[in-house]
Amino acid sequence: MSRDADRNKLPRSNSHDNISLNPIPKIIHSKPTSHGAGETSFGAKDDGSTMSSSNEYAASPYKNASSAIAGVIRGHAPGREHITTLSIPEQQPTVAYTSDLLLPINFLPGEDDVKLRDDVTYGHKRKTLQRGELIVTKYRLLFITKSPDPLQILVDVPLGMISQIEKVGGQTRSNISDGAAYGIEVDCKDLRRFFFGSAKEQNQRRNLYDNLTRLIFPFSITKADTGNPLQFFSSFFAWNYKKKICPNETDIGWKIYNKVQDYTRMGLGKNGDPNWIIDTEINKNYSLCDTYPNTLVVPSSIDLLRLQNVATFRSRNRLPVLSWYSRETCATIIRSSQPLTGLNRKNQDDIDYLHEIANANKNQNSKLFILDARPKVNAIANKANGGGYEDYSECELEFHNIQNIHVMRESLHKLHSAIRHGSQEDKSWFNDSANSNWLAHIQTILTSVNQIVSFIHNDKRSVLVHCSDGWDRTAQLTSLSMLMLDPYYRTIKGFMVLIEKEWISFGHKFFLRIGHGDKNESEQSPVFLQFLDCTYQLIQQFESAFEFNETFLLKIAEYLYSCQYGTFLLNSEKVRVDMKISEYTMSAWTPMLEDHQIYTNKLYNEKLDQVLRISCSSEHIKLWNNYYCRYMSDHQSTSDNIIHRTSTLLHLRNRLNPNQHDDESSQPRSRSSSYVGSGTQYPNPSPALRKTKE
């Protein structure tokens, strides 16, 4: 039986076999990838949220990675007759099994059921090119060409990567002309865009649109229930994947970050600076601030009652706490949210607390420096809504004009539009991309980071960083400053710890900012993507200072959206603990630790442990082409050139240092942690992990 005939024996959605085609000579191939609230308000805020009190093809399974889950779990063939009933609402039935498709692709463990099959045409810029079949699993959307054409997979995209689905063409049959485009257009968060033409009869487009919406945007239909872990996680492929890989164990990636250990490494704790205390009690059970971690570092002189008073005077109870400590200068990076000063309100406990933070630095000879990431006009506007800023004579305040989440989202949309509709050989493309202001925003962020680093390292001054709520722009500035100040965070493991610490445990709202399972963009913003972009800029200027390479950043950006792992699914540490995330999903760090050789920068020099200071000029801040432009038809990846250049430089270095072996030069050592070469080895995968990789 032919492959096409075998596919056709299975049930499918409405189809139409007589769709006329209007092919054009060039077929656009999609590059295969590894894939994937009502609060009490005081008014609108600068970052677009509201202010209230704190209660708020792959040989390896790692190289690839949602419809709502079916009400039963079926096993692989043979044995499909075994059915285990679960109390999970049925939203989309299984129409086939991936094992029956006979496709040249290795589906992931857990990617067993096909949720949708439909005959469509695939097109570029709303022009039909190829006739074939649309296939949707729990993890991905595929377009497969049909006989008599050679079998090709032209589209392979994780469902989590899809941002919008739009109907194209007339809304009623009466106003549809024969030559007009008619079907579904799919936009992706990684700039890809696909057009699938459908039949104008039998309600095929409406059925296709409705089914795709249920599969890809379950939380646009029913609000996410973060009080029910099984119901919530079953909406994501990460749950299916975990059940197949390591159902009864916690994978190593969830254990990579130890709060007390990291603060102790900095020079704090029992044998460290006595002016600071690592406190595991004040936010136990997240009672003081439910969007902060359960372990906080505060001045040792402060008592619990005053801490509580300070917390109530800060948006979302996000009081100032230590993020990083310098052994060399005793200066600190402090993070918080805005004070609730309103039009004319002060809190003496808040003023005294900032004074104690300044005094905890024995080298502090001047006022505490406060870097407010917002434009001043926005901060002033927030005063009318109950927010504000520190107009304290005891502190030095400066605003840094980093725009809010809505401006950043619109900027990325403009960049996407410029890239989709232009060519890198076209002068207007450069103008359009510049008009998006994306690189200007990157420059502004990095300029602010440079100032923080200068205050800490050169002036030995402690710096308090905040924006409105302290979980978007604040996380960008603190994490990038730490990356430039501390060489440990420039290692592979250290960078993972940095993300776990400053982004995940301190409450960056990944679920809302990425828009997992929800097409509503009101809370979405590329804040974390900007952090990765800024890190890329640092690597370009200080290549030998980083143990990881660009491929490492690209993989993190992929896992950010793909929903294969649970690392970037939820909004705060408390929600992760309450939802038992490590029991339902795997960590994105687990496969990356195992495959660390892929992400290792062979030019890394562990002796380059100095503080970095990046050039923020337009000449040096460049578009991250290998990320934003990788799906442009005329894009040529620079990765091969980088690998060739690296090999040449390593060869020259070995000629200059004949006593240094090649294997030593390609195995970097970290001076700042118990990492490779200093006692700790990379984790070996469990038998289940090894089996799936084989």
XYZ file of C-alpha atoms in Angstrom:
694
model
C 0.000 0.000 0.000
C 1.364 3.421 -0.868
C 2.244 5.851 1.862
C -0.472 8.214 0.670
C -3.062 5.487 0.610
C -2.085 4.455 4.104
C -2.599 7.972 5.331
C -5.984 8.194 3.628
C -7.377 5.174 5.441
C -7.599 7.170 8.674
C -10.442 9.560 9.575
C -10.004 13.226 8.866
C -11.797 16.550 8.903
C -13.696 17.987 5.966
C -11.678 17.856 2.787
C -12.091 18.976 -0.793
C -10.279 17.085 -3.515
C -10.883 19.506 -6.359
C -9.117 22.636 -5.089
C -7.657 24.471 -8.042
C -4.015 25.454 -7.672
C -2.191 28.516 -8.870
C 1.423 27.504 -8.300
C 4.370 29.858 -8.566
C 7.879 28.655 -9.379
C 9.530 29.074 -5.978
C 8.489 26.867 -3.077
C 9.171 28.332 0.325
C 10.470 25.607 2.624
C 10.022 26.008 6.342
C 13.223 25.243 8.186
C 12.643 22.359 10.598
C 13.156 23.269 14.231
C 13.540 21.360 17.451
C 10.304 22.344 19.002
C 7.410 23.985 20.565
C -6.750 38.602 35.647
C -8.955 40.330 37.713
C -7.093 42.220 40.447
C -8.005 45.064 42.766
C -6.763 48.032 40.811
C -5.636 51.506 41.684
C -5.467 52.411 38.008
C -3.454 51.832 34.859
C 0.281 51.582 35.287
C 3.306 52.270 33.198
C 3.913 48.608 32.395
C 0.314 48.005 31.469
C -0.668 45.889 34.445
C -2.558 47.144 37.476
C -1.413 48.060 40.941
C -2.792 46.260 43.917
C -1.635 44.669 47.091
C 0.555 41.627 46.789
C -1.971 38.782 46.633
C -1.778 38.006 43.394
C 13.571 15.940 13.083
C 15.355 14.700 15.951
C 17.368 11.659 16.834
C 17.266 12.849 20.406
C 14.058 13.699 22.251
C 15.824 16.802 23.465
C 16.229 18.214 20.004
C 12.496 18.492 19.376
C 9.982 19.021 21.558
C -1.080 21.977 22.290
C -4.668 20.804 22.024
C -6.424 20.056 25.238
C -5.776 16.506 26.347
C -8.168 13.702 25.524
C -10.216 12.106 28.270
C -8.246 8.879 27.916
C -4.609 7.921 27.466
C -4.010 5.327 24.772
C -0.830 3.303 24.486
C 1.336 2.729 21.414
C 0.267 0.095 18.886
C -0.104 -2.716 19.670
C -2.069 -2.348 22.848
C -4.320 0.544 21.968
C -7.176 -1.312 23.561
C -5.735 -0.421 26.980
C -7.451 2.761 28.139
C -6.906 4.582 31.428
C -9.643 7.038 32.294
C -8.711 10.475 33.611
C -10.891 13.312 34.824
C -9.707 15.669 32.088
C -12.263 17.347 29.841
C -12.273 16.148 26.242
C -11.683 19.043 23.880
C -10.306 17.383 20.767
C -10.498 13.663 19.968
C -7.664 11.566 18.605
C -8.164 11.033 14.870
C -4.983 9.024 14.150
C -1.642 7.942 15.593
C 1.743 9.309 14.606
C 3.084 5.745 14.334
C 0.693 5.173 11.410
C 1.671 8.259 9.418
C 4.862 6.754 7.912
C 6.513 10.164 7.778
C 10.274 10.859 7.577
C 10.313 12.417 11.024
C 11.042 11.146 14.513
C 8.128 12.157 16.657
C 8.849 12.887 20.298
C 8.016 10.578 23.179
C 4.467 11.459 24.183
C 3.609 12.799 20.742
C 1.470 9.754 19.947
C -1.922 11.139 19.025
C -2.913 13.126 15.954
C -5.571 15.659 16.909
C -6.345 17.083 13.477
C -5.904 16.063 9.824
C -7.223 18.079 6.923
C -6.604 18.415 3.191
C -5.472 21.962 2.439
C -3.155 23.854 0.150
C 0.001 25.496 1.445
C 0.991 28.952 0.228
C 3.304 31.876 0.615
C 2.006 35.433 0.786
C -1.521 34.062 0.349
C -0.697 32.398 -2.973
C -1.265 28.659 -3.136
C 1.813 26.598 -3.892
C 1.327 22.997 -2.909
C -1.472 20.624 -2.167
C -1.191 18.406 0.861
C -2.288 17.580 4.355
C -2.307 19.608 7.549
C -1.503 17.449 10.579
C -1.620 18.629 14.191
C -0.299 16.633 17.156
C -0.216 17.666 20.791
C 3.160 19.282 20.107
C 3.367 20.534 16.524
C 1.677 21.586 13.293
C 2.868 19.910 10.092
C 2.128 20.358 6.415
C 2.894 17.297 4.271
C 2.748 17.257 0.483
C 0.479 14.699 -1.173
C 0.858 12.261 -4.042
C 1.614 12.619 -6.931
C 4.102 15.169 -5.562
C 7.183 13.802 -3.756
C 6.626 13.542 -0.013
C 7.964 16.642 1.713
C 7.465 18.229 5.109
C 7.160 21.904 4.268
C 5.947 23.155 7.650
C 7.023 21.940 11.083
C 6.268 24.349 13.908
C 5.522 23.834 17.630
C 2.001 24.865 18.615
C 3.426 27.085 21.363
C 5.243 29.083 18.710
C 1.976 30.135 17.047
C 0.773 33.596 18.027
C -2.306 34.219 15.872
C -4.679 32.446 13.471
C -6.623 34.604 11.040
C -9.301 33.872 8.452
C -8.366 35.179 5.013
C -10.909 35.919 2.303
C -14.591 36.825 2.210
C -16.679 36.206 5.289
C -19.571 34.849 3.207
C -19.527 32.672 0.117
C -21.435 35.277 -1.882
C -18.562 37.778 -1.837
C -15.757 35.377 -2.661
C -14.255 35.699 -6.129
C -12.732 32.628 -7.747
C -9.187 34.007 -7.718
C -9.204 35.478 -4.218
C -7.181 33.925 -1.401
C -9.388 31.963 0.938
C -8.233 30.048 3.974
C -6.289 30.389 7.214
C -3.159 32.447 7.893
C -0.932 31.370 10.792
C 1.492 33.829 12.408
C 4.342 32.579 14.598
C 6.297 34.199 17.416
C 9.534 33.435 15.537
C 8.423 35.489 12.470
C 7.243 32.593 10.324
C 3.904 32.992 8.572
C 1.963 30.287 6.736
C -1.130 30.360 4.536
C -3.334 27.297 4.233
C -5.985 27.459 1.560
C -9.232 25.644 2.189
C -12.365 24.697 0.284
C -15.127 27.273 -0.017
C -17.734 24.590 0.546
C -18.666 22.342 3.469
C -17.614 24.962 6.065
C -14.056 23.654 5.843
C -12.431 26.948 6.774
C -14.689 27.522 9.764
C -14.135 23.978 11.032
C -10.374 24.293 10.523
C -10.246 27.638 12.288
C -12.325 26.439 15.240
C -10.315 23.239 15.663
C -6.961 25.023 15.481
C -8.147 27.594 18.018
C -9.156 24.871 20.478
C -5.840 23.090 20.021
C -3.491 26.077 20.104
C -5.294 28.603 22.315
C -7.172 26.615 24.988
C -6.948 29.509 27.454
C -8.614 31.877 25.015
C -11.687 29.671 25.386
C -11.493 28.718 29.067
C -9.478 30.683 31.625
C -6.373 28.857 32.881
C -6.958 27.179 36.235
C -3.661 27.398 38.136
C -5.347 25.784 41.132
C -5.676 22.473 39.292
C -2.230 21.194 38.219
C -3.472 18.207 36.217
C -6.019 20.205 34.262
C -3.546 23.033 33.638
C -0.483 21.015 32.626
C -2.515 18.600 30.483
C -3.043 21.536 28.118
C 0.696 21.498 27.354
C 2.854 18.916 25.599
C 5.371 19.238 28.456
C 3.071 17.005 30.525
C 2.929 14.247 27.891
C 6.688 14.433 27.421
C 7.451 14.154 31.143
C 5.200 11.091 31.487
C 7.173 9.296 28.776
C 10.707 10.331 29.783
C 10.862 10.297 33.588
C 7.395 9.908 35.104
C 8.560 8.979 38.613
C 11.625 11.142 39.124
C 12.618 14.789 39.243
C 15.086 15.585 36.489
C 18.373 17.307 37.294
C 17.464 20.662 35.769
C 14.979 21.423 38.552
C 17.812 21.108 41.104
C 20.353 23.377 39.458
C 19.639 26.495 41.521
C 20.286 26.543 45.264
C 19.509 29.988 46.660
C 21.606 29.794 49.836
C 24.527 28.289 47.933
C 24.553 31.074 45.359
C 24.369 33.857 47.950
C 27.117 32.144 49.960
C 29.290 31.991 46.835
C 29.021 35.787 46.615
C 30.397 36.247 50.129
C 27.268 36.250 52.272
C 25.986 33.893 54.945
C 27.473 32.678 58.234
C 31.086 33.424 57.349
C 30.334 36.337 55.067
C 29.511 40.024 55.435
C 27.711 40.403 58.819
C 25.712 43.388 57.538
C 23.528 41.043 55.481
C 21.483 37.983 56.385
C 20.212 35.168 54.168
C 16.744 34.804 55.630
C 14.666 31.700 54.914
C 11.887 32.613 57.368
C 10.567 36.100 56.561
C 8.948 34.958 53.308
C 8.292 31.379 54.318
C 5.174 30.135 52.553
C 5.408 33.398 50.565
C 3.508 35.210 53.306
C 5.357 38.529 52.955
C 5.400 38.719 49.157
C 3.824 36.035 47.007
C 5.784 36.942 43.860
C 9.213 36.828 45.564
C 11.290 33.712 46.342
C 10.999 32.142 49.777
C 14.606 33.055 50.605
C 15.543 36.737 50.775
C 18.700 38.676 51.641
C 18.076 41.791 53.739
C 20.136 44.013 56.097
C 20.814 42.083 59.311
C 19.762 45.096 61.404
C 16.164 45.140 60.172
C 13.331 43.539 62.161
C 10.303 41.726 60.787
C 7.737 44.393 61.721
C 9.589 47.120 59.824
C 10.064 44.788 56.856
C 6.314 44.245 56.779
C 5.701 48.016 56.872
C 8.155 48.543 54.011
C 6.520 45.753 52.002
C 3.047 47.301 52.305
C 4.485 50.576 50.974
C 5.811 48.889 47.812
C 3.764 47.778 44.795
C 2.809 44.115 45.113
C 4.690 44.020 48.456
C 7.942 43.745 46.471
C 10.209 45.422 49.021
C 13.901 46.164 48.304
C 16.044 43.018 48.693
C 19.582 42.089 47.661
C 20.223 40.479 44.283
C 24.022 40.577 44.125
C 26.929 41.354 46.428
C 30.478 42.359 45.453
C 33.206 40.733 47.558
C 35.625 43.330 46.243
C 33.722 46.540 46.937
C 30.914 45.404 49.320
C 28.526 47.248 46.993
C 25.198 45.602 46.236
C 22.529 45.413 43.568
C 19.112 45.777 45.189
C 15.799 45.219 43.418
C 12.229 46.181 44.264
C 9.024 47.637 42.863
C 7.975 51.293 42.941
C 6.983 52.901 46.250
C 3.298 53.709 46.705
C 3.901 57.398 47.374
C 0.837 58.571 45.510
C 0.510 62.329 45.148
C 1.976 63.228 48.530
C 2.769 60.295 50.779
C 5.904 59.108 52.522
C 6.768 56.159 54.715
C 9.510 56.684 57.283
C 10.198 52.959 57.544
C 10.847 52.869 53.797
C 13.217 55.845 54.034
C 15.062 54.353 57.026
C 15.272 50.960 55.322
C 16.988 52.437 52.260
C 19.358 54.254 54.595
C 20.280 50.939 56.236
C 20.881 49.377 52.834
C 23.307 52.180 52.030
C 25.062 51.817 55.398
C 25.450 48.065 54.947
C 28.112 48.931 52.359
C 31.163 49.823 54.424
C 32.646 51.643 51.428
C 29.542 53.750 50.835
C 30.603 57.385 50.988
C 27.535 58.870 49.373
C 23.787 58.422 49.043
C 22.154 55.241 47.809
C 21.729 55.465 44.045
C 18.254 54.606 42.776
C 17.906 53.730 39.097
C 14.273 53.959 38.051
C 14.049 52.200 34.681
C 10.933 54.114 33.593
C 10.658 57.363 31.678
C 10.092 60.117 34.232
C 6.789 61.175 32.685
C 5.442 57.650 33.192
C 6.600 57.563 36.794
C 4.892 60.886 37.468
C 1.696 59.623 35.862
C 1.815 56.598 38.145
C 1.640 58.888 41.186
C -1.913 59.787 40.250
C -2.719 56.069 40.295
C -1.192 55.394 43.692
C 2.330 54.561 42.568
C 5.317 56.856 42.398
C 9.049 57.158 43.011
C 11.527 57.967 45.793
C 11.657 61.731 46.134
C 13.909 61.257 49.166
C 16.680 63.673 50.126
C 18.610 60.687 51.504
C 18.872 59.073 48.033
C 20.017 59.980 44.528
C 17.356 59.163 41.931
C 17.706 58.897 38.167
C 15.208 57.854 35.469
C 16.383 55.790 32.505
C 13.691 55.986 29.848
C 13.219 52.258 29.212
C 9.777 51.904 27.682
C 6.928 49.751 28.971
C 5.777 46.322 27.802
C 3.321 47.701 25.218
C 5.928 49.868 23.481
C 8.330 46.911 23.363
C 5.655 44.616 21.937
C 4.807 47.120 19.204
C 8.494 47.603 18.435
C 8.940 43.865 17.885
C 5.816 43.773 15.676
C 7.341 46.508 13.498
C 10.625 44.618 13.283
C 8.753 41.451 12.303
C 6.873 43.362 9.598
C 10.090 44.822 8.190
C 11.741 41.401 8.059
C 8.741 39.620 6.544
C 8.187 42.150 3.775
C 11.764 43.020 2.902
C 15.073 41.645 1.782
C 18.442 42.252 3.386
C 19.599 43.447 -0.017
C 16.909 46.146 -0.044
C 17.807 49.566 1.393
C 14.238 50.156 2.528
C 14.520 47.042 4.689
C 17.214 48.700 6.767
C 15.102 51.839 7.128
C 12.035 49.876 8.165
C 13.970 47.808 10.689
C 15.555 50.972 12.112
C 12.138 52.623 12.375
C 11.010 49.780 14.621
C 13.388 51.224 17.268
C 14.216 47.699 18.390
C 17.966 48.262 18.460
C 17.444 51.654 20.067
C 15.652 49.915 22.928
C 18.521 47.405 23.232
C 20.967 50.328 23.392
C 18.959 52.047 26.118
C 18.876 48.901 28.250
C 22.608 48.270 27.889
C 23.461 51.925 28.591
C 21.604 51.631 31.898
C 23.425 48.400 32.684
C 26.766 50.088 32.032
C 25.904 52.735 34.595
C 24.956 50.184 37.239
C 28.213 48.300 36.654
C 30.212 51.529 36.899
C 28.570 52.490 40.202
C 29.191 49.041 41.704
C 32.715 48.449 40.439
C 34.257 51.906 40.120
C 32.394 54.021 42.668
C 31.735 51.199 45.159
C 28.158 52.436 45.513
C 25.135 50.251 46.075
C 22.326 50.593 43.528
C 18.580 50.053 43.922
C 16.875 49.116 40.630
C 13.145 49.148 40.002
C 10.471 49.914 37.422
C 6.763 49.670 38.250
C 6.236 46.193 39.633
C 9.858 45.094 39.425
C 9.458 41.948 37.349
C 10.129 43.155 33.768
C 12.643 45.964 33.192
C 14.088 45.426 36.662
C 14.934 41.794 35.841
C 16.605 42.900 32.611
C 18.852 45.397 34.389
C 19.801 43.309 37.434
C 20.551 40.115 35.466
C 22.597 41.872 32.773
C 24.554 43.822 35.393
C 25.347 40.584 37.202
C 26.379 39.001 33.905
C 28.897 41.797 33.341
C 30.139 41.872 36.934
C 30.339 38.185 37.838
C 32.207 35.659 35.625
C 30.333 32.747 37.205
C 27.145 33.796 35.427
C 29.052 33.704 32.139
C 29.416 29.908 32.403
C 26.777 27.511 31.065
C 25.564 26.467 34.483
C 25.919 29.975 35.883
C 23.724 31.465 33.163
C 21.027 28.927 33.972
C 21.296 29.870 37.643
C 21.048 33.551 36.723
C 17.791 32.965 34.843
C 16.392 30.820 37.637
C 17.316 33.482 40.165
C 16.553 36.867 38.647
C 13.742 35.877 36.304
C 11.997 32.755 37.543
C 12.252 32.960 41.322
C 11.762 36.751 41.387
C 8.495 36.473 39.527
C 8.798 37.428 35.865
C 5.354 36.597 34.488
C 6.393 34.129 31.780
C 2.907 32.668 31.350
C 1.424 36.092 30.551
C 4.407 37.687 28.793
C 4.835 34.760 26.382
C 1.100 34.170 26.048
C 1.132 30.397 26.432
C -2.123 28.980 25.083
C -3.731 32.404 24.776
C -3.998 34.660 21.727
C -4.803 37.776 23.776
C -1.754 40.037 23.455
C -2.602 42.619 26.136
C -0.087 41.213 28.663
C 2.396 39.812 26.154
C 5.793 41.435 25.704
C 9.271 40.324 24.528
C 10.989 41.337 27.789
C 12.936 38.100 28.219
C 13.784 37.980 24.508
C 15.378 41.418 24.924
C 17.500 39.992 27.738
C 18.706 37.211 25.410
C 19.350 39.795 22.682
C 21.434 41.919 25.077
C 23.393 38.802 26.065
C 24.038 38.159 22.377
C 25.427 41.704 22.076
C 27.785 40.979 24.979
C 28.997 37.753 23.369
C 29.743 39.617 20.138
C 31.971 42.086 21.960
C 33.517 39.729 24.549
C 33.499 36.347 22.834
C 36.217 34.733 24.949
C 34.584 35.803 28.221
C 31.610 33.453 27.833
C 31.661 29.688 28.190
C 28.476 29.388 26.108
C 27.949 30.248 22.460
C 25.174 31.742 20.342
C 23.616 28.306 19.799
C 22.952 28.199 23.541
C 20.944 31.424 23.393
C 19.029 30.264 20.314
C 18.053 27.057 22.065
C 16.796 28.929 25.145
C 14.758 31.202 22.866
C 13.249 28.103 21.258
C 12.339 26.477 24.571
C 10.848 29.775 25.723
C 7.929 29.281 23.324
C 7.777 25.573 22.465
C 6.079 24.300 25.681
C 8.139 21.094 25.613
C 9.471 21.891 29.082
C 7.992 23.578 32.129
C 10.753 26.104 32.904
C 9.032 29.068 31.246
C 5.375 28.145 31.796
C 4.362 29.929 35.021
C 4.515 33.358 36.659
C 6.164 32.994 40.069
C 8.007 30.645 42.380
C 4.954 30.270 44.618
C 2.769 29.171 41.714
C 5.467 26.707 40.628
C 5.613 25.225 44.119
C 1.840 25.101 44.536
C 1.439 23.522 41.096
C 4.249 20.963 41.738
C 5.762 21.810 38.390
C 8.680 19.356 38.690
C 6.197 16.475 39.045
C 4.294 17.388 35.876
C 7.032 18.696 33.556
C 10.768 18.498 32.882
C 13.207 21.390 33.120
C 14.675 22.882 29.948
C 18.099 22.816 31.626
C 18.221 18.996 31.766
C 18.815 18.373 28.025
C 21.066 21.416 27.766
C 23.307 20.193 30.589
C 23.529 16.771 28.988
C 24.347 18.219 25.560
C 26.646 20.920 26.942
C 29.324 20.267 24.291
C 26.999 21.692 21.643
C 26.732 24.951 23.570
C 30.378 25.318 24.614
C 32.353 28.243 23.205
C 35.740 26.849 22.193
C 37.316 30.298 22.481
C 36.275 30.634 26.121
C 39.119 31.738 28.380
C 38.393 31.197 32.071
C 41.120 33.678 32.974
C 39.117 36.508 31.443
C 37.278 37.156 34.685
C 37.329 40.936 34.593
C 34.290 43.178 34.787
C 32.850 43.894 31.339
C 31.773 47.245 29.944
C 29.950 47.067 26.637
C 30.066 49.643 23.856
C 26.519 50.836 23.186
C 27.188 52.775 19.989
C 25.134 52.060 16.880
C 28.298 50.737 15.280
C 28.535 47.936 17.821
C 24.893 47.074 18.622
C 23.728 44.896 15.742
C 20.577 43.014 14.776
C 20.640 39.398 15.939
C 20.360 38.030 12.399
C 20.620 34.342 13.260
C 17.491 34.718 15.375
C 15.282 37.358 13.759
C 16.204 36.727 10.116
C 16.713 32.964 10.036
C 13.493 32.362 8.096
C 14.144 35.037 5.476
C 14.577 33.431 2.054
C 17.914 35.198 1.479
C 19.302 34.708 4.996
C 22.674 33.042 5.323
C 23.536 31.880 8.808
C 26.835 33.126 10.189
C 27.209 30.038 12.391
C 29.350 28.144 9.848
C 31.626 31.160 9.458
C 31.986 31.429 13.225
C 32.849 27.732 13.532
C 35.460 28.043 10.768
C 36.966 31.151 12.357
C 37.026 29.482 15.772
C 38.817 26.423 14.394
C 41.399 28.662 12.711
C 42.016 30.659 15.887
C 42.339 27.490 17.970
C 44.853 26.115 15.471
C 46.893 29.316 15.679
C 46.705 29.327 19.479
C 47.944 25.737 19.637
C 50.856 26.618 17.347
C 51.792 29.461 19.672
C 51.338 27.229 22.734
C 52.584 23.803 21.593
C 52.457 22.401 25.135
C 48.743 23.030 25.406
C 46.694 20.071 24.187
C 43.705 20.494 21.955
C 41.442 18.717 24.404
C 42.428 21.149 27.171
C 41.724 24.175 25.016
C 38.250 22.908 24.183
C 37.325 22.055 27.781
C 36.945 25.332 29.666
C 37.218 25.466 33.433
C 35.223 27.702 35.681
C 37.076 29.439 38.508
C 33.927 30.606 40.246
C 31.907 27.449 40.826
C 31.940 23.723 41.416
C 31.554 23.177 37.709
C 33.369 21.176 35.066
C 36.920 20.462 36.143
C 36.432 21.468 39.773
C 34.595 18.500 41.221
C 31.172 18.498 39.579
C 30.542 16.624 36.358
C 27.694 17.158 33.956
C 24.776 14.903 34.843
C 24.389 11.556 33.149
C 20.906 10.968 31.804
C 18.647 8.450 33.485
C 18.140 5.090 31.716
C 14.859 6.414 30.322
C 16.603 9.460 28.889
C 19.391 7.377 27.351
C 16.880 5.002 25.818
C 14.924 7.739 24.099
C 18.082 9.365 22.771
C 19.229 6.053 21.291
